[in-house]
PDB file of C-alpha atoms (C1' of nucleotides) in Angstrom:
ATOM      1  CA  MET A 795      19.528  17.759  -8.880  1.00 93.00           C
ATOM      2  CA  LEU A 796      17.004  17.716 -11.685  1.00 97.00           C
ATOM      3  CA  LYS A 797      15.205  20.572 -13.370  1.00 97.00           C
ATOM      4  CA  ILE A 798      11.491  20.164 -13.875  1.00 98.00           C
ATOM      5  CA  SER A 799      11.895  19.138 -17.521  1.00 97.00           C
ATOM      6  CA  GLU A 800      14.310  16.406 -16.468  1.00 97.00           C
ATOM      7  CA  LEU A 801      11.983  15.186 -13.739  1.00 98.00           C
ATOM      8  CA  SER A 802       9.224  15.200 -16.315  1.00 97.00           C
ATOM      9  CA  GLU A 803      11.305  13.052 -18.645  1.00 96.00           C
ATOM     10  CA  GLN A 804      12.290  10.603 -15.905  1.00 96.00           C
ATOM     11  CA  THR A 805       8.781  10.099 -14.593  1.00 97.00           C
ATOM     12  CA  GLY A 806       6.806  10.384 -17.801  1.00 96.00           C
ATOM     13  CA  LEU A 807       4.582  13.061 -16.260  1.00 98.00           C
ATOM     14  CA  SER A 808       4.301  16.466 -17.936  1.00 97.00           C
ATOM     15  CA  ALA A 809       5.692  19.551 -16.202  1.00 98.00           C
ATOM     16  CA  HIS A 810       2.106  20.769 -16.080  1.00 97.00           C
ATOM     17  CA  THR A 811       0.994  17.670 -14.222  1.00 98.00           C
ATOM     18  CA  LEU A 812       3.896  18.022 -11.788  1.00 98.00           C
ATOM     19  CA  GLY A 813       2.799  21.609 -11.197  1.00 98.00           C
ATOM     20  CA  TYR A 814      -0.722  20.394 -10.603  1.00 98.00           C
ATOM     21  CA  TYR A 815       0.487  17.861  -8.034  1.00 98.00           C
ATOM     22  CA  GLU A 816       2.527  20.559  -6.303  1.00 98.00           C
ATOM     23  CA  LYS A 817      -0.450  22.913  -6.161  1.00 97.00           C
ATOM     24  CA  HIS A 818      -2.378  20.124  -4.442  1.00 97.00           C
ATOM     25  CA  GLY A 819       0.357  19.569  -1.857  1.00 97.00           C
ATOM     26  CA  LEU A 820       1.509  16.137  -2.991  1.00 97.00           C
ATOM     27  CA  ILE A 821       5.020  16.981  -4.082  1.00 98.00           C
ATOM     28  CA  ASN A 822       7.552  19.792  -3.788  1.00 97.00           C
ATOM     29  CA  ALA A 823      10.982  20.719  -5.093  1.00 98.00           C
ATOM     30  CA  SER A 824      13.560  20.352  -2.331  1.00 97.00           C
ATOM     31  CA  ASN A 825      15.501  23.319  -3.690  1.00 97.00           C
ATOM     32  CA  ARG A 826      15.133  26.424  -5.803  1.00 97.00           C
ATOM     33  CA  SER A 827      17.730  28.400  -7.750  1.00 96.00           C
ATOM     34  CA  GLU A 828      18.292  32.143  -7.125  1.00 94.00           C
ATOM     35  CA  ALA A 829      15.840  32.917  -9.876  1.00 95.00           C
ATOM     36  CA  GLY A 830      13.238  30.536  -8.509  1.00 96.00           C
ATOM     37  CA  TYR A 831      13.812  27.526 -10.749  1.00 98.00           C
ATOM     38  CA  ARG A 832      12.785  24.253  -9.118  1.00 98.00           C
ATOM     39  CA  PHE A 833      15.428  21.596  -8.389  1.00 98.00           C
ATOM     40  CA  TYR A 834      14.495  18.060  -7.447  1.00 98.00           C
ATOM     41  CA  THR A 835      16.461  15.477  -5.433  1.00 97.00           C
ATOM     42  CA  ASP A 836      16.397  11.682  -5.676  1.00 96.00           C
ATOM     43  CA  SER A 837      14.010  11.652  -2.767  1.00 95.00           C
ATOM     44  CA  ASP A 838      11.688  13.969  -4.704  1.00 97.00           C
ATOM     45  CA  VAL A 839      11.852  11.596  -7.661  1.00 97.00           C
ATOM     46  CA  ARG A 840      10.851   8.645  -5.481  1.00 95.00           C
ATOM     47  CA  ARG A 841       7.937  10.610  -4.103  1.00 96.00           C
ATOM     48  CA  VAL A 842       6.709  11.458  -7.582  1.00 97.00           C
ATOM     49  CA  GLU A 843       7.046   7.806  -8.617  1.00 95.00           C
ATOM     50  CA  PHE A 844       4.968   6.835  -5.613  1.00 93.00           C
ATOM     51  CA  VAL A 845       2.223   9.279  -6.603  1.00 96.00           C
ATOM     52  CA  LYS A 846       2.294   7.930 -10.139  1.00 95.00           C
ATOM     53  CA  THR A 847       2.042   4.337  -8.917  1.00 91.00           C
ATOM     54  CA  ALA A 848      -0.840   5.047  -6.599  1.00 92.00           C
ATOM     55  CA  ARG A 849      -2.615   7.077  -9.263  1.00 94.00           C
ATOM     56  CA  ASN A 850      -2.223   4.216 -11.708  1.00 92.00           C
ATOM     57  CA  THR A 851      -3.829   1.752  -9.327  1.00 90.00           C
ATOM     58  CA  GLY A 852      -6.923   3.826  -8.842  1.00 91.00           C
ATOM     59  CA  PHE A 853      -6.228   6.021  -5.847  1.00 93.00           C
ATOM     60  CA  SER A 854      -7.477   9.607  -5.948  1.00 96.00           C
ATOM     61  CA  LEU A 855      -5.133  12.506  -5.248  1.00 97.00           C
ATOM     62  CA  GLU A 856      -6.839  12.903  -1.885  1.00 95.00           C
ATOM     63  CA  ASP A 857      -6.168   9.223  -1.059  1.00 91.00           C
ATOM     64  CA  ILE A 858      -2.577   9.719  -2.088  1.00 93.00           C
ATOM     65  CA  GLY A 859      -2.240  12.716   0.203  1.00 93.00           C
ATOM     66  CA  GLN A 860      -3.243  10.433   3.064  1.00 89.00           C
ATOM     67  CA  LEU A 861      -0.884   7.677   1.967  1.00 87.00           C
ATOM     68  CA  LEU A 862       1.977  10.170   1.844  1.00 90.00           C
ATOM     69  CA  SER A 863       1.115  11.593   5.239  1.00 87.00           C
ATOM     70  CA  ILE A 864       1.373   8.114   6.732  1.00 81.00           C
ATOM     71  CA  ARG A 865       4.959   7.814   5.588  1.00 72.00           C
ATOM     72  CA  VAL A 866       6.052  11.249   6.734  1.00 67.00           C
ATOM     73  CA  ASP A 867       3.733  12.608   9.285  1.00 59.00           C
ATOM     74  CA  LYS A 868       4.701  11.954  12.881  1.00 54.00           C
ATOM     75  CA  LEU A 869       3.311  15.197  14.236  1.00 53.00           C
ATOM     76  CA  SER A 870      -0.008  16.347  12.872  1.00 54.00           C
ATOM     77  CA  HIS A 871      -1.856  13.147  13.805  1.00 60.00           C
ATOM     78  CA  SER A 872      -1.894  11.085  16.967  1.00 64.00           C
ATOM     79  CA  CYS A 873      -0.406   7.584  16.846  1.00 72.00           C
ATOM     80  CA  GLN A 874      -3.850   6.041  16.917  1.00 77.00           C
ATOM     81  CA  GLU A 875      -5.012   8.151  14.012  1.00 74.00           C
ATOM     82  CA  VAL A 876      -2.004   7.156  11.915  1.00 76.00           C
ATOM     83  CA  THR A 877      -2.554   3.505  12.733  1.00 83.00           C
ATOM     84  CA  ASP A 878      -6.220   3.746  11.784  1.00 83.00           C
ATOM     85  CA  ILE A 879      -5.506   5.445   8.461  1.00 78.00           C
ATOM     86  CA  THR A 880      -2.748   2.963   7.697  1.00 83.00           C
ATOM     87  CA  ARG A 881      -4.967  -0.003   8.382  1.00 88.00           C
ATOM     88  CA  LYS A 882      -7.778   1.461   6.286  1.00 87.00           C
ATOM     89  CA  LYS A 883      -5.447   2.114   3.355  1.00 86.00           C
ATOM     90  CA  LEU A 884      -3.902  -1.338   3.718  1.00 91.00           C
ATOM     91  CA  ASP A 885      -7.365  -2.866   3.556  1.00 92.00           C
ATOM     92  CA  GLU A 886      -8.043  -0.915   0.370  1.00 90.00           C
ATOM     93  CA  VAL A 887      -4.759  -2.048  -1.148  1.00 91.00           C
ATOM     94  CA  ASN A 888      -5.463  -5.664  -0.228  1.00 93.00           C
ATOM     95  CA  ALA A 889      -8.937  -5.479  -1.727  1.00 90.00           C
ATOM     96  CA  LYS A 890      -7.503  -4.109  -4.952  1.00 89.00           C
ATOM     97  CA  LEU A 891      -4.880  -6.856  -4.943  1.00 93.00           C
ATOM     98  CA  LEU A 892      -7.522  -9.563  -4.714  1.00 92.00           C
ATOM     99  CA  GLU A 893      -9.520  -7.969  -7.497  1.00 87.00           C
ATOM    100  CA  LEU A 894      -6.498  -7.685  -9.745  1.00 90.00           C
ATOM    101  CA  GLN A 895      -5.426 -11.234  -9.016  1.00 92.00           C
ATOM    102  CA  SER A 896      -8.773 -12.569 -10.149  1.00 87.00           C
ATOM    103  CA  MET A 897      -8.535 -10.448 -13.288  1.00 86.00           C
ATOM    104  CA  GLN A 898      -5.036 -11.676 -13.921  1.00 91.00           C
ATOM    105  CA  GLN A 899      -6.185 -15.264 -13.613  1.00 90.00           C
ATOM    106  CA  THR A 900      -9.038 -14.739 -16.066  1.00 84.00           C
ATOM    107  CA  LEU A 901      -6.783 -13.136 -18.653  1.00 86.00           C
ATOM    108  CA  GLN A 902      -4.016 -15.694 -18.195  1.00 90.00           C
ATOM    109  CA  LEU A 903      -6.486 -18.527 -18.740  1.00 87.00           C
ATOM    110  CA  LEU A 904      -7.768 -16.899 -21.910  1.00 82.00           C
ATOM    111  CA  LEU A 905      -4.251 -16.484 -23.219  1.00 85.00           C
ATOM    112  CA  ASP A 906      -3.325 -20.062 -22.347  1.00 87.00           C
ATOM    113  CA  LYS A 907      -6.387 -21.298 -24.189  1.00 81.00           C
ATOM    114  CA  LYS A 908      -5.448 -19.249 -27.260  1.00 75.00           C
ATOM    115  CA  ASN A 909      -1.952 -20.684 -27.178  1.00 80.00           C
ATOM    116  CA  ALA A 910      -3.245 -24.246 -26.843  1.00 81.00           C
ATOM    117  CA  GLU A 911      -5.507 -23.743 -29.866  1.00 75.00           C
ATOM    118  CA  ARG A 912      -2.638 -22.387 -31.919  1.00 72.00           C
ATOM    119  CA  THR A 913      -0.353 -25.251 -30.937  1.00 77.00           C
ATOM    120  CA  GLU A 914      -2.655 -28.195 -31.456  1.00 76.00           C
ATOM    121  CA  GLN A 915      -3.936 -27.245 -34.888  1.00 66.00           C
ATOM    122  CA  GLY A 916      -1.097 -25.372 -36.479  1.00 56.00           C
ATOM    123  CA  GLY A 917      -2.545 -21.866 -36.425  1.00 46.00           C
ATOM    124  CA  ALA A 918      -5.761 -22.033 -38.484  1.00 46.00           C
ATOM    125  CA  ALA A 919      -7.096 -18.524 -37.885  1.00 45.00           C
ATOM    126  CA  LYS A 920     -10.735 -17.482 -37.700  1.00 41.00           C
TER     127      LYS A 920
ATOM    128  CA  MET B1236     -34.395 -11.437 -12.030  1.00 92.00           C
ATOM    129  CA  LEU B1237     -33.577  -8.119 -10.429  1.00 97.00           C
ATOM    130  CA  LYS B1238     -35.042  -4.698 -11.043  1.00 97.00           C
ATOM    131  CA  ILE B1239     -32.600  -1.847 -11.444  1.00 98.00           C
ATOM    132  CA  SER B1240     -33.032  -0.669  -7.859  1.00 97.00           C
ATOM    133  CA  GLU B1241     -32.209  -4.175  -6.634  1.00 97.00           C
ATOM    134  CA  LEU B1242     -29.160  -4.397  -8.857  1.00 98.00           C
ATOM    135  CA  SER B1243     -28.149  -1.011  -7.551  1.00 97.00           C
ATOM    136  CA  GLU B1244     -28.447  -2.222  -3.976  1.00 96.00           C
ATOM    137  CA  GLN B1245     -26.516  -5.429  -4.658  1.00 96.00           C
ATOM    138  CA  THR B1246     -23.636  -3.730  -6.428  1.00 96.00           C
ATOM    139  CA  GLY B1247     -23.477  -0.462  -4.557  1.00 96.00           C
ATOM    140  CA  LEU B1248     -23.708   1.489  -7.799  1.00 97.00           C
ATOM    141  CA  SER B1249     -26.490   4.019  -8.286  1.00 97.00           C
ATOM    142  CA  ALA B1250     -29.186   3.389 -10.888  1.00 97.00           C
ATOM    143  CA  HIS B1251     -27.866   6.493 -12.639  1.00 97.00           C
ATOM    144  CA  THR B1252     -24.381   5.016 -12.850  1.00 98.00           C
ATOM    145  CA  LEU B1253     -25.785   1.756 -14.172  1.00 98.00           C
ATOM    146  CA  GLY B1254     -27.623   3.754 -16.831  1.00 98.00           C
ATOM    147  CA  TYR B1255     -24.417   5.543 -17.662  1.00 98.00           C
ATOM    148  CA  TYR B1256     -22.592   2.231 -18.100  1.00 98.00           C
ATOM    149  CA  GLU B1257     -25.382   0.954 -20.309  1.00 98.00           C
ATOM    150  CA  LYS B1258     -25.278   4.071 -22.480  1.00 97.00           C
ATOM    151  CA  HIS B1259     -21.581   3.420 -22.957  1.00 97.00           C
ATOM    152  CA  GLY B1260     -22.156  -0.177 -24.004  1.00 97.00           C
ATOM    153  CA  LEU B1261     -20.619  -1.885 -20.987  1.00 97.00           C
ATOM    154  CA  ILE B1262     -23.694  -3.562 -19.565  1.00 98.00           C
ATOM    155  CA  ASN B1263     -27.252  -4.390 -20.543  1.00 97.00           C
ATOM    156  CA  ALA B1264     -30.367  -5.852 -18.998  1.00 98.00           C
ATOM    157  CA  SER B1265     -30.986  -9.364 -20.337  1.00 97.00           C
ATOM    158  CA  ASN B1266     -34.717  -8.822 -20.221  1.00 97.00           C
ATOM    159  CA  ARG B1267     -37.357  -6.141 -20.229  1.00 97.00           C
ATOM    160  CA  SER B1268     -40.944  -6.192 -18.966  1.00 96.00           C
ATOM    161  CA  GLU B1269     -43.859  -5.322 -21.237  1.00 94.00           C
ATOM    162  CA  ALA B1270     -43.653  -1.731 -20.103  1.00 95.00           C
ATOM    163  CA  GLY B1271     -39.926  -1.527 -20.684  1.00 96.00           C
ATOM    164  CA  TYR B1272     -38.666  -2.089 -17.135  1.00 98.00           C
ATOM    165  CA  ARG B1273     -35.160  -3.590 -17.065  1.00 98.00           C
ATOM    166  CA  PHE B1274     -34.633  -7.046 -15.555  1.00 98.00           C
ATOM    167  CA  TYR B1275     -31.195  -8.343 -14.739  1.00 98.00           C
ATOM    168  CA  THR B1276     -29.965 -11.952 -14.508  1.00 97.00           C
ATOM    169  CA  ASP B1277     -27.157 -13.394 -12.371  1.00 96.00           C
ATOM    170  CA  SER B1278     -24.900 -13.157 -15.379  1.00 95.00           C
ATOM    171  CA  ASP B1279     -25.701  -9.436 -15.657  1.00 97.00           C
ATOM    172  CA  VAL B1280     -24.824  -9.011 -12.000  1.00 97.00           C
ATOM    173  CA  ARG B1281     -21.436 -10.669 -12.524  1.00 95.00           C
ATOM    174  CA  ARG B1282     -20.740  -8.394 -15.467  1.00 96.00           C
ATOM    175  CA  VAL B1283     -21.539  -5.300 -13.414  1.00 97.00           C
ATOM    176  CA  GLU B1284     -19.307  -6.565 -10.606  1.00 95.00           C
ATOM    177  CA  PHE B1285     -16.514  -7.010 -13.115  1.00 93.00           C
ATOM    178  CA  VAL B1286     -16.905  -3.432 -14.339  1.00 96.00           C
ATOM    179  CA  LYS B1287     -16.879  -2.209 -10.758  1.00 96.00           C
ATOM    180  CA  THR B1288     -13.743  -4.181  -9.947  1.00 91.00           C
ATOM    181  CA  ALA B1289     -11.871  -2.985 -12.999  1.00 92.00           C
ATOM    182  CA  ARG B1290     -12.978   0.588 -12.392  1.00 94.00           C
ATOM    183  CA  ASN B1291     -11.759   0.350  -8.817  1.00 92.00           C
ATOM    184  CA  THR B1292      -8.314  -0.764  -9.900  1.00 90.00           C
ATOM    185  CA  GLY B1293      -7.790   2.150 -12.221  1.00 91.00           C
ATOM    186  CA  PHE B1294      -9.084   1.001 -15.595  1.00 93.00           C
ATOM    187  CA  SER B1295     -10.999   3.511 -17.715  1.00 95.00           C
ATOM    188  CA  LEU B1296     -14.402   2.650 -19.132  1.00 97.00           C
ATOM    189  CA  GLU B1297     -12.749   2.324 -22.533  1.00 95.00           C
ATOM    190  CA  ASP B1298     -10.232  -0.166 -21.108  1.00 91.00           C
ATOM    191  CA  ILE B1299     -13.084  -2.062 -19.549  1.00 93.00           C
ATOM    192  CA  GLY B1300     -14.903  -2.223 -22.853  1.00 93.00           C
ATOM    193  CA  GLN B1301     -11.844  -3.967 -24.282  1.00 89.00           C
ATOM    194  CA  LEU B1302     -11.544  -6.304 -21.321  1.00 87.00           C
ATOM    195  CA  LEU B1303     -15.184  -7.282 -21.714  1.00 90.00           C
ATOM    196  CA  SER B1304     -14.820  -7.795 -25.443  1.00 87.00           C
ATOM    197  CA  ILE B1305     -12.006 -10.264 -24.801  1.00 81.00           C
ATOM    198  CA  ARG B1306     -14.320 -12.426 -22.755  1.00 72.00           C
ATOM    199  CA  VAL B1307     -17.236 -12.337 -25.158  1.00 67.00           C
ATOM    200  CA  ASP B1308     -16.135 -11.371 -28.569  1.00 59.00           C
ATOM    201  CA  LYS B1309     -15.365 -14.236 -30.887  1.00 54.00           C
ATOM    202  CA  LEU B1310     -16.501 -12.497 -34.044  1.00 53.00           C
ATOM    203  CA  SER B1311     -15.630  -8.870 -34.460  1.00 54.00           C
ATOM    204  CA  HIS B1312     -11.884  -9.373 -34.057  1.00 60.00           C
ATOM    205  CA  SER B1313      -9.492 -11.896 -35.562  1.00 64.00           C
ATOM    206  CA  CYS B1314      -7.880 -14.433 -33.250  1.00 72.00           C
ATOM    207  CA  GLN B1315      -4.593 -12.616 -33.447  1.00 77.00           C
ATOM    208  CA  GLU B1316      -6.196  -9.318 -32.450  1.00 74.00           C
ATOM    209  CA  VAL B1317      -7.860 -10.875 -29.440  1.00 76.00           C
ATOM    210  CA  THR B1318      -4.591 -12.471 -28.374  1.00 82.00           C
ATOM    211  CA  ASP B1319      -2.757  -9.153 -28.712  1.00 83.00           C
ATOM    212  CA  ILE B1320      -5.329  -7.235 -26.706  1.00 77.00           C
ATOM    213  CA  THR B1321      -5.408  -9.942 -24.054  1.00 83.00           C
ATOM    214  CA  ARG B1322      -1.641  -9.938 -23.700  1.00 88.00           C
ATOM    215  CA  LYS B1323      -1.551  -6.129 -23.499  1.00 87.00           C
ATOM    216  CA  LYS B1324      -4.236  -6.060 -20.827  1.00 86.00           C
ATOM    217  CA  LEU B1325      -2.544  -8.876 -18.926  1.00 91.00           C
ATOM    218  CA  ASP B1326       0.672  -6.865 -18.924  1.00 92.00           C
ATOM    219  CA  GLU B1327      -1.210  -3.887 -17.544  1.00 90.00           C
ATOM    220  CA  VAL B1328      -2.799  -5.998 -14.832  1.00 91.00           C
ATOM    221  CA  ASN B1329       0.564  -7.512 -13.899  1.00 93.00           C
ATOM    222  CA  ALA B1330       2.174  -4.064 -13.700  1.00 90.00           C
ATOM    223  CA  LYS B1331      -0.596  -2.869 -11.415  1.00 89.00           C
ATOM    224  CA  LEU B1332      -0.187  -5.996  -9.292  1.00 93.00           C
ATOM    225  CA  LEU B1333       3.520  -5.310  -8.776  1.00 92.00           C
ATOM    226  CA  GLU B1334       2.810  -1.702  -7.878  1.00 88.00           C
ATOM    227  CA  LEU B1335       0.128  -2.657  -5.396  1.00 90.00           C
ATOM    228  CA  GLN B1336       2.284  -5.359  -3.856  1.00 93.00           C
ATOM    229  CA  SER B1337       5.032  -2.852  -3.113  1.00 87.00           C
ATOM    230  CA  MET B1338       2.481  -0.488  -1.624  1.00 86.00           C
ATOM    231  CA  GLN B1339       1.053  -3.296   0.467  1.00 91.00           C
ATOM    232  CA  GLN B1340       4.493  -4.128   1.774  1.00 90.00           C
ATOM    233  CA  THR B1341       5.199  -0.519   2.727  1.00 84.00           C
ATOM    234  CA  LEU B1342       1.927  -0.175   4.591  1.00 86.00           C
ATOM    235  CA  GLN B1343       2.227  -3.562   6.281  1.00 90.00           C
ATOM    236  CA  LEU B1344       5.690  -2.665   7.559  1.00 87.00           C
ATOM    237  CA  LEU B1345       4.418   0.627   8.938  1.00 82.00           C
ATOM    238  CA  LEU B1346       1.588  -1.127  10.700  1.00 86.00           C
ATOM    239  CA  ASP B1347       3.895  -3.823  12.111  1.00 87.00           C
ATOM    240  CA  LYS B1348       6.180  -1.125  13.451  1.00 82.00           C
ATOM    241  CA  LYS B1349       3.259   0.622  15.128  1.00 76.00           C
ATOM    242  CA  ASN B1350       2.188  -2.647  16.736  1.00 81.00           C
ATOM    243  CA  ALA B1351       5.697  -3.388  17.969  1.00 81.00           C
ATOM    244  CA  GLU B1352       5.882   0.062  19.563  1.00 76.00           C
ATOM    245  CA  ARG B1353       2.559  -0.456  21.262  1.00 73.00           C
ATOM    246  CA  THR B1354       3.547  -3.889  22.569  1.00 78.00           C
ATOM    247  CA  GLU B1355       7.004  -3.184  23.889  1.00 77.00           C
ATOM    248  CA  GLN B1356       6.145  -0.082  25.871  1.00 67.00           C
ATOM    249  CA  GLY B1357       2.581  -0.657  26.926  1.00 56.00           C
ATOM    250  CA  GLY B1358       0.930   1.944  24.709  1.00 46.00           C
ATOM    251  CA  ALA B1359       2.363   5.308  25.724  1.00 47.00           C
ATOM    252  CA  ALA B1360       0.798   7.479  23.015  1.00 45.00           C
ATOM    253  CA  LYS B1361       2.262  10.607  21.453  1.00 41.00           C
TER     254      LYS B1361
ATOM    255  C1'  DG C  95     -59.304   4.578  -8.497  1.00 60.72           C
ATOM    256  C1'  DT C  96     -55.892   7.263  -6.447  1.00 60.72           C
ATOM    257  C1'  DT C  97     -51.614   7.825  -4.050  1.00 60.72           C
ATOM    258  C1'  DG C  98     -46.765   7.078  -3.707  1.00 60.72           C
ATOM    259  C1'  DA C  99     -42.713   4.582  -4.794  1.00 60.72           C
ATOM    260  C1'  DC C 100     -40.343   3.125  -8.758  1.00 60.72           C
ATOM    261  C1'  DC C 101     -39.493   3.004 -13.632  1.00 60.72           C
ATOM    262  C1'  DT C 102     -38.558   5.290 -18.377  1.00 60.72           C
ATOM    263  C1'  DT C 103     -35.699   8.636 -21.513  1.00 60.72           C
ATOM    264  C1'  DA C 104     -33.363  12.903 -22.339  1.00 60.72           C
ATOM    265  C1'  DG C 105     -30.532  16.281 -21.197  1.00 60.72           C
ATOM    266  C1'  DA C 106     -28.173  19.517 -18.019  1.00 60.72           C
ATOM    267  C1'  DG C 107     -24.817  20.179 -14.208  1.00 60.72           C
ATOM    268  C1'  DT C 108     -20.743  18.864 -11.378  1.00 60.72           C
ATOM    269  C1'  DT C 109     -16.161  17.289 -10.002  1.00 60.72           C
ATOM    270  C1'  DA C 110     -11.459  15.479 -10.420  1.00 60.72           C
ATOM    271  C1'  DA C 111      -7.622  15.496 -12.966  1.00 60.72           C
ATOM    272  C1'  DC C 112      -5.463  17.063 -16.111  1.00 60.72           C
ATOM    273  C1'  DT C 113      -3.962  20.127 -20.295  1.00 60.72           C
ATOM    274  C1'  DA C 114      -3.183  24.316 -22.649  1.00 60.72           C
ATOM    275  C1'  DT C 115      -2.470  29.385 -23.130  1.00 60.72           C
ATOM    276  C1'  DA C 116      -0.354  33.610 -21.978  1.00 60.72           C
ATOM    277  C1'  DA C 117       2.793  37.045 -20.444  1.00 60.72           C
ATOM    278  C1'  DG C 118       6.998  37.690 -18.690  1.00 60.72           C
ATOM    279  C1'  DC C 119      11.754  36.308 -16.582  1.00 60.72           C
ATOM    280  C1'  DT C 120      16.297  33.322 -17.073  1.00 60.72           C
ATOM    281  C1'  DT C 121      20.021  31.150 -19.083  1.00 60.72           C
ATOM    282  C1'  DA C 122      22.884  28.646 -22.400  1.00 60.72           C
ATOM    283  C1'  DT C 123      24.473  29.060 -27.282  1.00 60.72           C
ATOM    284  C1'  DA C 124      25.789  31.440 -31.781  1.00 60.72           C
TER     285       DA C 124
ATOM    286  C1'  DT D1500      24.162  40.664 -27.387  1.00 60.72           C
ATOM    287  C1'  DA D1501      20.388  38.610 -29.315  1.00 60.72           C
ATOM    288  C1'  DT D1502      17.805  34.676 -29.878  1.00 60.72           C
ATOM    289  C1'  DA D1503      15.742  30.603 -28.614  1.00 60.72           C
ATOM    290  C1'  DA D1504      14.717  27.196 -25.298  1.00 60.72           C
ATOM    291  C1'  DG D1505      13.238  26.654 -20.788  1.00 60.72           C
ATOM    292  C1'  DC D1506      11.506  28.422 -16.496  1.00 60.72           C
ATOM    293  C1'  DT D1507       7.964  31.213 -13.599  1.00 60.72           C
ATOM    294  C1'  DT D1508       2.907  32.184 -12.089  1.00 60.72           C
ATOM    295  C1'  DA D1509      -1.858  32.604 -13.141  1.00 60.72           C
ATOM    296  C1'  DT D1510      -5.798  31.364 -15.344  1.00 60.72           C
ATOM    297  C1'  DA D1511      -8.771  29.249 -18.805  1.00 60.72           C
ATOM    298  C1'  DG D1512     -10.280  25.080 -21.285  1.00 60.72           C
ATOM    299  C1'  DT D1513     -11.061  20.040 -21.759  1.00 60.72           C
ATOM    300  C1'  DT D1514     -12.361  15.271 -20.787  1.00 60.72           C
ATOM    301  C1'  DA D1515     -14.041  11.275 -18.225  1.00 60.72           C
ATOM    302  C1'  DA D1516     -17.100   9.789 -15.140  1.00 60.72           C
ATOM    303  C1'  DC D1517     -20.455  10.500 -12.881  1.00 60.72           C
ATOM    304  C1'  DT D1518     -24.761  12.892 -10.716  1.00 60.72           C
ATOM    305  C1'  DC D1519     -28.896  15.314 -10.871  1.00 60.72           C
ATOM    306  C1'  DT D1520     -33.349  17.202 -12.734  1.00 60.72           C
ATOM    307  C1'  DA D1521     -37.467  16.896 -15.229  1.00 60.72           C
ATOM    308  C1'  DA D1522     -41.484  15.166 -17.395  1.00 60.72           C
ATOM    309  C1'  DG D1523     -44.001  11.456 -17.751  1.00 60.72           C
ATOM    310  C1'  DG D1524     -45.435   6.196 -17.609  1.00 60.72           C
ATOM    311  C1'  DT D1525     -46.136   1.849 -14.350  1.00 60.72           C
ATOM    312  C1'  DC D1526     -47.574  -0.779 -10.537  1.00 60.72           C
ATOM    313  C1'  DA D1527     -48.604  -2.423  -5.846  1.00 60.72           C
ATOM    314  C1'  DA D1528     -51.305  -1.101  -1.865  1.00 60.72           C
ATOM    315  C1'  DC D1529     -54.920   1.027   0.336  1.00 60.72           C
TER     316       DC D1529
END
DNA sequence: GTTGACCTTAGAGTTAACTATAAGCTTATA
DNA sequence: TATAAGCTTATAGTTAACTCTAAGGTCAAC
C-alpha cells in the first residue's frame, strides 16, 4: 500500500497530477485511512502507468477514459459497443505505430549515416 | 503548387493551424504570388504531414522543431550536437513504440476474445 | 465593374492539461 | 507536546496549442 507521495515517486507524476486524474475519473485509491489518506495498491499503480503511457503516446484524457473502460467495463456498454470502441482504438494505435515506425526509420538512417562518416574519415568535425 | 486552402484540404489541418505552425517556424510556403498569397510545393506538403504525424504521436511543437532541424540543419549545430539530438529523439521514438506495441497487444487480445465469444455461441449479446 | 469566395496580418478568445496556492487536519520524530 | 513534513479539499493561475474575429486586399465569374 502506497501513500500518494510514494505513488508519485514511483510513477514520476506529481501528487497534483494524480489528483487531477482522479478528479477526471481515470484513477482512484483502492483504500483510504481513517483520516482519509489515500492508499494505493499494485493494481492502482499499473492503472496509473497505463494512463501515463497512453498520455505519452498522444492520447487525450478522454481517449484514455475510453481505453480504460474497455478493460474494465462489462456492464455500462453492450458487447457490440465495447467491440466497436475497441476496434476504433486499435485502429488509432496501429496508425500511430506506423507513423512512429517511419519516424524511427528516418532517425535511425540519419544516425547510421553520421556513424559511417565518423568511421571512414576519423572524426573530422564540421 | 497549392494554395493554403488546398493544403488545408489535403492535410486535414485548418488554414489557421497552418498559420500557427508557420508563426512558430515549423513550416513555410516555398513561394508567394505577387500579392503575397502563399504557394506550397510537394516538399512543403511532406513537411506538414511530418509535423502532423509527430504531433499525433505526442511530440510537442518544440520537439518537432528539433526533429525538423535534424533533417535539414547542417550549419547551426556541430556534428556532435546533431548526433546527440538525433540519438535522444530516436530513444524517445523507440520508447513510444514499445508503449504503443503493448497497448496494441492488449487491445488485440480483447478484440480476439470478443470474436471468439461471438463465434462459439452464435452471438448471444449481453 | 461588382459580387462573393478566398487571401492577408494582427490580435483576442478558448480548451486541455496541468501546476501552484491556501487553509486546515494528521502523523511521525525530537 | 510541539514542530515539521505530509495529507486533505477547493480554487486560482499558467502554458501549449489551437481557434476565432476583424479589417482589409485579391481574384475569378457574372
